[in-house]
Coordinates of C-alpha atoms (C1' of nucleotides) in Angstrom, one line a residue:
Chain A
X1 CA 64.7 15.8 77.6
X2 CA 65.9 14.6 81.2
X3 CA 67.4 18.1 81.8
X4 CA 63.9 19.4 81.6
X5 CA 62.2 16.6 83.6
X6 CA 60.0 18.3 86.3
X7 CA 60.7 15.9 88.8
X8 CA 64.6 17.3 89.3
X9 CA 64.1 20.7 89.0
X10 CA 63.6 21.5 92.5
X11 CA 67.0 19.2 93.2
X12 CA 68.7 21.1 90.7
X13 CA 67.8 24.5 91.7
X14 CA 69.1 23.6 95.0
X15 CA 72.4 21.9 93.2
X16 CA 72.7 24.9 91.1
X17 CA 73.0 27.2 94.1
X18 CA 75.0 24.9 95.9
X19 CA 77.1 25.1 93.1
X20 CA 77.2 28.5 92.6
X21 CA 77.7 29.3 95.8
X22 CA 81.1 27.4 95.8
X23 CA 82.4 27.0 92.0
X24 CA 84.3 29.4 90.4
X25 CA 82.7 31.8 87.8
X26 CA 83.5 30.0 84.6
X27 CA 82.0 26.8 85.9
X28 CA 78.4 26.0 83.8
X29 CA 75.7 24.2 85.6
X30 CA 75.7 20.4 83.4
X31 CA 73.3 19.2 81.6
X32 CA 72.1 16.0 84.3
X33 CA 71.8 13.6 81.6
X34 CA 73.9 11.4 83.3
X35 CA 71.1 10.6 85.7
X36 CA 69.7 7.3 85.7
X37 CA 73.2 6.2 84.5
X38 CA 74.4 2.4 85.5
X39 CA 77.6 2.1 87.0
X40 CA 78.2 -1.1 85.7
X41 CA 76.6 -4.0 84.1
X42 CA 76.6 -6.5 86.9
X43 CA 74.9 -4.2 89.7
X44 CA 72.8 -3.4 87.1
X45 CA 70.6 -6.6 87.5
X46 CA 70.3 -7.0 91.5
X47 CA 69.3 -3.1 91.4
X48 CA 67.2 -3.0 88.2
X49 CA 64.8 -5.7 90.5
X50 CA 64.9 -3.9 93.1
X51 CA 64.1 -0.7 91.6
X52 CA 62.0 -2.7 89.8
X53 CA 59.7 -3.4 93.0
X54 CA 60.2 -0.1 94.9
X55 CA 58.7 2.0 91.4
X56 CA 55.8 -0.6 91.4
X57 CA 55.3 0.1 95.5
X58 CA 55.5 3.1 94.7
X59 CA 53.4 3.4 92.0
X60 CA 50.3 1.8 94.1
X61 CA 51.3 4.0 96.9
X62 CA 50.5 7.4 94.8
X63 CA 48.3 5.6 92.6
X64 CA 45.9 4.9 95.4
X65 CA 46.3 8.4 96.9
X66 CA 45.0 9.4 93.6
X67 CA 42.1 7.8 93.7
X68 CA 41.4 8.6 96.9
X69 CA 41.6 12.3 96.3
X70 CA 39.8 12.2 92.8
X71 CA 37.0 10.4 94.2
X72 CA 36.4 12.8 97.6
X73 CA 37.2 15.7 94.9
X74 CA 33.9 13.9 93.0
X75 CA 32.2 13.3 95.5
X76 CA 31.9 16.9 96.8
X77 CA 29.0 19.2 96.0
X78 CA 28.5 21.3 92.9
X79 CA 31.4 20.5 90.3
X80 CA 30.4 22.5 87.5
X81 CA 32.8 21.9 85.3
X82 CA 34.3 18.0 85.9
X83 CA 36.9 18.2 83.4
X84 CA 38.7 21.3 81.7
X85 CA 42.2 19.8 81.5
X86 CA 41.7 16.4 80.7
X87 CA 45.0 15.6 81.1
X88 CA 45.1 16.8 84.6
X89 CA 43.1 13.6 85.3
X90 CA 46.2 11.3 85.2
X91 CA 47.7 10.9 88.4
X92 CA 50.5 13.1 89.5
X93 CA 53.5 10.6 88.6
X94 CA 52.7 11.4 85.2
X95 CA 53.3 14.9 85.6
X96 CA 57.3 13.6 85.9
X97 CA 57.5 12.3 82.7
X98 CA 58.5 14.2 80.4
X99 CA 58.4 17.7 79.3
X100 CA 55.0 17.5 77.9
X101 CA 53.1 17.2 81.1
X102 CA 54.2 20.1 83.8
X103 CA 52.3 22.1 81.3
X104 CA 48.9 20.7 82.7
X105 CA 50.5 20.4 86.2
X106 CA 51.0 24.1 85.7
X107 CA 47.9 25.0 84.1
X108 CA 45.9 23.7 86.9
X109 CA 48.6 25.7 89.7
X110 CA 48.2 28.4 87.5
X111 CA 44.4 28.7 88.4
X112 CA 44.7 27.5 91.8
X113 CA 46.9 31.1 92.0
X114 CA 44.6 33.1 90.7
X115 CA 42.8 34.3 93.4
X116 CA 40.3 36.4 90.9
X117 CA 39.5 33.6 88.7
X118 CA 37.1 32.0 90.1
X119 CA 37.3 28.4 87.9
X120 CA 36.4 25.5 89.0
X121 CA 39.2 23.3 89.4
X122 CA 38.6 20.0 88.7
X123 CA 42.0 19.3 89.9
X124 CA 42.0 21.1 93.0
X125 CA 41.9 18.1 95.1
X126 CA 45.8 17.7 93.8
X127 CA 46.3 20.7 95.4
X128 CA 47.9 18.9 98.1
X129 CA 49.7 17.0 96.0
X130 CA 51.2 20.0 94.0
X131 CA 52.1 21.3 97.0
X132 CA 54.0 18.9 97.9
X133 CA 55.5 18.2 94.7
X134 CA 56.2 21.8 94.3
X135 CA 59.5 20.6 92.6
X136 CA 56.7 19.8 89.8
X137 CA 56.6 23.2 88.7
X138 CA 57.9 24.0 85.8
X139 CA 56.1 27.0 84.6
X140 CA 55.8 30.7 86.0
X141 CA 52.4 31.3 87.3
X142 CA 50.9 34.3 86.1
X143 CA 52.6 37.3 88.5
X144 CA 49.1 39.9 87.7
X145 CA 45.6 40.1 89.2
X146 CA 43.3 42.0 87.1
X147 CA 42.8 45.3 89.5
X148 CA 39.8 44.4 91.8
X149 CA 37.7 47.5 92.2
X150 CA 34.6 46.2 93.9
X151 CA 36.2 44.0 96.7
X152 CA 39.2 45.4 97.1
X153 CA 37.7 47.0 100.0
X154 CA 40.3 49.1 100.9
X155 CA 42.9 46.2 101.6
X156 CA 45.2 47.7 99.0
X157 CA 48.0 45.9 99.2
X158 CA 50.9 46.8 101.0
X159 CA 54.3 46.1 100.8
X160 CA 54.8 42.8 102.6
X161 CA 50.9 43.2 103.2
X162 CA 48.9 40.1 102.5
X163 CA 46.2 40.2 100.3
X164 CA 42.3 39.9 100.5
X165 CA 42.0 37.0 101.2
X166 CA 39.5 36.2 97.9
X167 CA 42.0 38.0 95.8
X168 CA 44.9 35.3 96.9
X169 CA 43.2 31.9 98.3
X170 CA 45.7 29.4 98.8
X171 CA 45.5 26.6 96.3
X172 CA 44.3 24.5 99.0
X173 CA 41.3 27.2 99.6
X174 CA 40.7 27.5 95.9
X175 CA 40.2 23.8 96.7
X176 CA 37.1 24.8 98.6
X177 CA 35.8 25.4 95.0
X178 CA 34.4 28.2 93.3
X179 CA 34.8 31.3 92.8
X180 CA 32.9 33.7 93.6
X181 CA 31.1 35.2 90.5
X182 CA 32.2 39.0 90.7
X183 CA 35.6 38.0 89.7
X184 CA 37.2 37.4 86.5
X185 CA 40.3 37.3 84.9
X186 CA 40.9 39.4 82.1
X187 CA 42.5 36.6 80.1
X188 CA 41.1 32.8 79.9
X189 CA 44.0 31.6 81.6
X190 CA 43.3 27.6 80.9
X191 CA 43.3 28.8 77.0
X192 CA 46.6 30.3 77.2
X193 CA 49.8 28.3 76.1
X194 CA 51.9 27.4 78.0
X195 CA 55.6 28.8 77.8
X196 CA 57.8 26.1 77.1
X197 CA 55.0 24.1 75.3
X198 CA 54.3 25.9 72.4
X199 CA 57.3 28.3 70.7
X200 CA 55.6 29.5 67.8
X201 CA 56.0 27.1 64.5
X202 CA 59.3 24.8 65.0
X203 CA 60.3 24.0 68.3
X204 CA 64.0 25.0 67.4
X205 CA 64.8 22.3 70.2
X206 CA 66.6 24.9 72.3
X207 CA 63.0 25.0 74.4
X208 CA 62.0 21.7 76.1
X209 CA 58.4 22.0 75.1
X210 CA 58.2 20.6 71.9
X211 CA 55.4 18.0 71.8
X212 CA 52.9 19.1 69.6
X213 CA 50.5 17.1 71.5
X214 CA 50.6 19.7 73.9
X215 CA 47.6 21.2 75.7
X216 CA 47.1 23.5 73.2
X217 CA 47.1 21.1 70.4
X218 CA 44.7 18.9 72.0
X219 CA 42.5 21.3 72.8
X220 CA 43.2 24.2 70.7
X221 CA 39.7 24.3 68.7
X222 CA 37.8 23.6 72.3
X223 CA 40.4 26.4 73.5
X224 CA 39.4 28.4 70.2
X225 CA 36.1 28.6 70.9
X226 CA 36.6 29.1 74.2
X227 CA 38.3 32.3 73.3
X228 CA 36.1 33.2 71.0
X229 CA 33.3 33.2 73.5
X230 CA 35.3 35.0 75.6
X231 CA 36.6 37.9 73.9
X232 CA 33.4 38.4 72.6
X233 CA 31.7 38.4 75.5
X234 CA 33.8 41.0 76.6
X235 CA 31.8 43.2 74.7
X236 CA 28.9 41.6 74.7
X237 CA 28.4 41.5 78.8
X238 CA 25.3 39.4 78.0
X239 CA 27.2 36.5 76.5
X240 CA 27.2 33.2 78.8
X241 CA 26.4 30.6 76.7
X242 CA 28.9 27.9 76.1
X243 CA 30.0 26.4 73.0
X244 CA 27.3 23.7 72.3
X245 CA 30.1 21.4 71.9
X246 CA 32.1 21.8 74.5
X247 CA 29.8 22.5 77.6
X248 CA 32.2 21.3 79.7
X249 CA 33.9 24.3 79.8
X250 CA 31.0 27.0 80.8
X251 CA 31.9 27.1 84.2
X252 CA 35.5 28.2 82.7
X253 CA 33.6 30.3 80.4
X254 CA 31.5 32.0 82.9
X255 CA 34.2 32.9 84.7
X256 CA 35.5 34.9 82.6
X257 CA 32.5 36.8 81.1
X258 CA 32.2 40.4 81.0
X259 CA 30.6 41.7 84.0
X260 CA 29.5 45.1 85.0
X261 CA 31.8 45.1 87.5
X262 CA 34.0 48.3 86.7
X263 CA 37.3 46.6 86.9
X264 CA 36.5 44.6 84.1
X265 CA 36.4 47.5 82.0
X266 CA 39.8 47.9 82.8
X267 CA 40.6 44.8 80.7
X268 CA 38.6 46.1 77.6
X269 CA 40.7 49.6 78.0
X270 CA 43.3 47.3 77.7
X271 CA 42.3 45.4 74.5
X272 CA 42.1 47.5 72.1
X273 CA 39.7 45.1 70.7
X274 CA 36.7 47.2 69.6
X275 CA 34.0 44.9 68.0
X276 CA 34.1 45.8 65.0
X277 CA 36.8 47.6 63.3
X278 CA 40.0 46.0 62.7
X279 CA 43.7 47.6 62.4
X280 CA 46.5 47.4 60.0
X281 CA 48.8 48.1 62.3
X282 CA 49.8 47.3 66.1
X283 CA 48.9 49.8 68.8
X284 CA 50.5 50.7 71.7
X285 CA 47.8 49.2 73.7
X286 CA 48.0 46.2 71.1
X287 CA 51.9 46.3 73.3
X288 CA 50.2 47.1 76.7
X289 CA 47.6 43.9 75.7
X290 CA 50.8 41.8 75.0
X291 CA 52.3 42.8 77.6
X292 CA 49.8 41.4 79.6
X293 CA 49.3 38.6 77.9
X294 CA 52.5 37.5 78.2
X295 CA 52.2 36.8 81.9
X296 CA 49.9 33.9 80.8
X297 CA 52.1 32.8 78.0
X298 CA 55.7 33.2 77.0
X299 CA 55.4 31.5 74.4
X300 CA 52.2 32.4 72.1
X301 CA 51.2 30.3 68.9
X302 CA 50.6 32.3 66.5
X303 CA 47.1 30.6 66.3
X304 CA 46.9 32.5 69.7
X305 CA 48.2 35.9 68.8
X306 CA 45.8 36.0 66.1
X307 CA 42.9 34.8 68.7
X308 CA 43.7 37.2 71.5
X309 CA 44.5 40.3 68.6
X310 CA 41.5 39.4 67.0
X311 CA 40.9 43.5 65.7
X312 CA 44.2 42.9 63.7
X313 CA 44.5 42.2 60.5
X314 CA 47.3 39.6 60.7
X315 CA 50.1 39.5 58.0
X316 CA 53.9 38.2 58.6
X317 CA 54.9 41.3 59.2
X318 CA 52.5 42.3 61.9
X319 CA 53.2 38.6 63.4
X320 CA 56.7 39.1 62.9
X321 CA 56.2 41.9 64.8
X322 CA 54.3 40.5 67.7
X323 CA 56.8 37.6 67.9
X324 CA 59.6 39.8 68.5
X325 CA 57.5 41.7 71.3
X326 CA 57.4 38.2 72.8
X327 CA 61.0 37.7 72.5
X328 CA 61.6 40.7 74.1
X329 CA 59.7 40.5 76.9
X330 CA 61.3 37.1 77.9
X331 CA 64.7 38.4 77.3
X332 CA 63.7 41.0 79.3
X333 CA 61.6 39.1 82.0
X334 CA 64.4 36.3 82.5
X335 CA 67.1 39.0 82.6
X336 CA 65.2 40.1 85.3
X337 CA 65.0 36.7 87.2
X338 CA 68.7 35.9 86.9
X339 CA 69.9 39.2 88.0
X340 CA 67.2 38.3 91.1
X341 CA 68.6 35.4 91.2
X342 CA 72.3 36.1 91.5
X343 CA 71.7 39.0 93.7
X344 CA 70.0 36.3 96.1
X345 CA 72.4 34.1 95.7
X346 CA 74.8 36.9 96.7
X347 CA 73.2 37.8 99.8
X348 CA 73.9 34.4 101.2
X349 CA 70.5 32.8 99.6
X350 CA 71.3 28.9 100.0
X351 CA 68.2 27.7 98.9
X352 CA 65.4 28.1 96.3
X353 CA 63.1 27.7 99.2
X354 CA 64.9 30.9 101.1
X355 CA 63.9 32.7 98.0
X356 CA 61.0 34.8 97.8
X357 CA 59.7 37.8 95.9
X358 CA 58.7 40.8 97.8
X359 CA 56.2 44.0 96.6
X360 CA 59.4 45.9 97.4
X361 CA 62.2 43.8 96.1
X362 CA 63.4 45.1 93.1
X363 CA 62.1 42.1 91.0
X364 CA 59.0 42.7 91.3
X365 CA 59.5 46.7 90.7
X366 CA 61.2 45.8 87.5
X367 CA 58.8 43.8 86.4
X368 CA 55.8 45.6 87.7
X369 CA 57.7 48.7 85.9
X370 CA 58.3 47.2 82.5
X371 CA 54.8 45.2 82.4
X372 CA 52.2 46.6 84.4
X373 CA 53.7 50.7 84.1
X374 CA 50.0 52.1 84.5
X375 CA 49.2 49.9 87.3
X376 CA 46.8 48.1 85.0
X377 CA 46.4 45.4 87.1
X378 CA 46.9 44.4 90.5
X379 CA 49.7 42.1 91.3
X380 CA 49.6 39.8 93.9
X381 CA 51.1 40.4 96.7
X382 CA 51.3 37.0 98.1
X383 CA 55.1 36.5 97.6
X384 CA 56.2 34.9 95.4
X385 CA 59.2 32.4 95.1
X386 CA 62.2 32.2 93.0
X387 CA 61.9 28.7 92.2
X388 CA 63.1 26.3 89.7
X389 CA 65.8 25.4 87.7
X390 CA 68.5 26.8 85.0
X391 CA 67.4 26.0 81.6
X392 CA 71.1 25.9 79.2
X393 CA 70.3 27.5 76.3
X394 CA 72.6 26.7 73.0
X395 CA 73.8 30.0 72.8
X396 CA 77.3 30.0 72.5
X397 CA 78.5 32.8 74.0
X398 CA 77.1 32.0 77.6
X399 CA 75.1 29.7 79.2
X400 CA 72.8 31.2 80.6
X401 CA 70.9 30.4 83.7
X402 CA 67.2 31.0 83.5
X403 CA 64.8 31.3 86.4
X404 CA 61.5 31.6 86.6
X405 CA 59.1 33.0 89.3
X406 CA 56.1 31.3 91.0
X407 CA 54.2 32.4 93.2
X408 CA 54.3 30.8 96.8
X409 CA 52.2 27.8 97.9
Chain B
dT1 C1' 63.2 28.1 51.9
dC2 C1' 60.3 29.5 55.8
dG3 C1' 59.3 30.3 60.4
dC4 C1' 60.7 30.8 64.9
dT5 C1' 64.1 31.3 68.4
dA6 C1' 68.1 33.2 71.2
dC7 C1' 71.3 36.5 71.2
dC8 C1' 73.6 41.0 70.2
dT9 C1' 73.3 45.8 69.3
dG10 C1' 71.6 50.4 69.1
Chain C
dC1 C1' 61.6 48.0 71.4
dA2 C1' 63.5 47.1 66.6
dG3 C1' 67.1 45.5 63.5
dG4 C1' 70.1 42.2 62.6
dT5 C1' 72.4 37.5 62.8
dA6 C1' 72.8 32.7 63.3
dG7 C1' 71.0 28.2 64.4
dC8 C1' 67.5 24.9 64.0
dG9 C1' 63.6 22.1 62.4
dA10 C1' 60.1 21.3 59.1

DNA sequence: TCGCTACCTG
DNA sequence: CAGGTAGCGA
């Protein structure tokens, strides 16, 4: 789907406030699929060679900055874990393909941004890269820090306060390398789904991410038992040890182990998962759990849902159920961004790189309100930006622009 | 058909 | 947040 490749969304965020800023109401941002077009026949040949050459230039160009990263990334100390995304091996032109592939690009941002989860990156070397190729992003990071009780140390944040500086490295400092023990993440982020990778069952086609070969396909049992491990270690503070098949991912595993580290407990409040007895019915802190969850994925399988409510007994009803919690939130969540979005683009915003998310905007209240009422969780306070693209849905009473938020590189 | 989704409504 | 509708893919 060219209108969802990767590579453009950063041009056509800017196009689309360009646009906006100028066009008259009724006027829909296009589907680009006229990129890549020829104007003609003849020009195509003298071109095609030439673009010919200047991909394959370019091509050794990044190819051997890869390599060059990957190997210093190797060749640094302690790398627990060498590879949890496989795919976030291949080199960063890949991650422009298609649709298929931001998801690991994201993945890996997505832990470079957490601050609290302390997992080995095996990627972080790319950091640089990602930076750079910011446009790459295609996926909101996750917007919520589990609450951090033990090193907080009193640098609560504060409106357009920065954070600890543990709690928010930059993914270049999360490129150092690991993270510090006491810290864990309430939800095994590199298990998650990813948004616009996995809608639940058929891809309807209105959502770009329809490969099935998708992170979570390729590594859903690893990710499975991953999970497992996980949630019930959460209970089990003892647990460390890794799936015997899959020792690559302790250090990911260990990460996210129960500690006695107070805040932690906050997570098992949070799940309502007990151990032991298992419901008929869905909670409200089943919703509060979703809730949560949904900052990691948008788009849960429904092998996930049944993973991460694991103390439900799971019937088409009760998924039915937890779908349209999902649903909800992102009707709710991307309402949220465009109305951001518009109001920026009303106050003279010209640029998706003028856009940023404040602790006091109203954004971030909103969402803070609707997902995180209790205060649960910490939220980052490094701001986060407005960033990419409109995704055109099928609907046909509007098109409507969708936005997603990431957090600032 | 079934399952999932966006969208609309209350 | 739930109910409902319609569209879509398997």
């Amino acid at each position: 789907m060219s209108d969802l490749d990767p590579g453009h969304f950063l041009d056509r965020a800017r196009a689309l406030i360009r646009e906006q800023n100028m066009m008259a109401e009724g006027d829909k941002p296009k589907r680009d699929g006229s990129r890549g077009k020829s104007q003609g026949p003849t020009s195509m040949h003298a071109e095609g060679k030439q673009l010919a050459e200047t991909l394959k230039q370019e091509l050794n160009t990044a190819m051997s900055q890869v390599v060059d990263t990957v190997v210093k990334v190797f060749a640094k100390p302690p790398r627990p874990v060498p590879q949890v995304f496989p795919p976030l091996q291949m080199p960063p032109d890949r991650f422009a393909v298609n649709g298929e592939n931001p998801n690991f690009h994201t993945a890996n941002q997505r832990l470079q941004c957490f601050g609290d989860v302390i997992i080995p990156n095996p990627l972080d070397t790319f950091a640089s890269m990602q930076v750079h190729n910011s446009n790459d992003q295609t996926e909101a990071l996750p917007l919520v820090v589990r609450k951090n009780s033990s090193d907080q140390t009193g640098s609560l944040p504060t409106p357009g306060g920065h954070h600890h500086h543990s709690l928010h490295p930059s993914p270049l400092s999360s490129a150092m390398g690991f993270s510090p023990p006491s810290f864990r993440h309430p939800f095994p982020l590199p298990l998650m789904g990813y948004p616009f990778q996995s809608p639940l069952g058929g891809p309807t086609g209105h959502y770009p991410g329809k490969d099935r070969s998708s992170p979570e396909s390729l590594d859903l049992s690893r990710e499975t038992t991953s999970l497992r491990t996980k949630m019930s270690s959460n209970h089990l503070s003892h647990h460390r040890s890794m799936s015997p098949t899959h020792p690559g991912n302790e250090g990911l595993s260990l990460s996210l182990i129960k500690s006695e580290c107070g805040d932690l407990q906050d997570m098992s409040d949070i799940s309502p998962y007990s151990g032991s007895t298992i419901q008929e019915g869905l909670s409200p802190n089943h919703l509060k759990k979703a809730k949560l969850m949904f900052f990691y994925t948008r788009y849960p399988s429904s092998n996930m849902l049944k993973m991460f409510f694991s103390d439900v007994k799971f019937n088409r009803c009760i998924t039915s159920q937890l779908i349209k919690w999902f649903s909800n939130f992102r009707e709710f969540y991307y309402i949220q961004m465009e109305k951001f979005a518009r109001q920026s683009i009303n106050d003279g915003v010209t640029g998706v790189e003028e856009l940023s998310v404040s602790r006091d905007c109203e954004l971030f209240r909103a969402l803070n309100m609707h997902y995180n009422k209790a205060n649960d969780f910490e939220v980052s306070l490094r701001p986060f930006r407005l960033f990419h693209t409109t995704k055109q849905l099928h609907s046909p009473y509007q098109a409507t622009l969708y936005y997603e938020v990431r957090f600032k590189q």
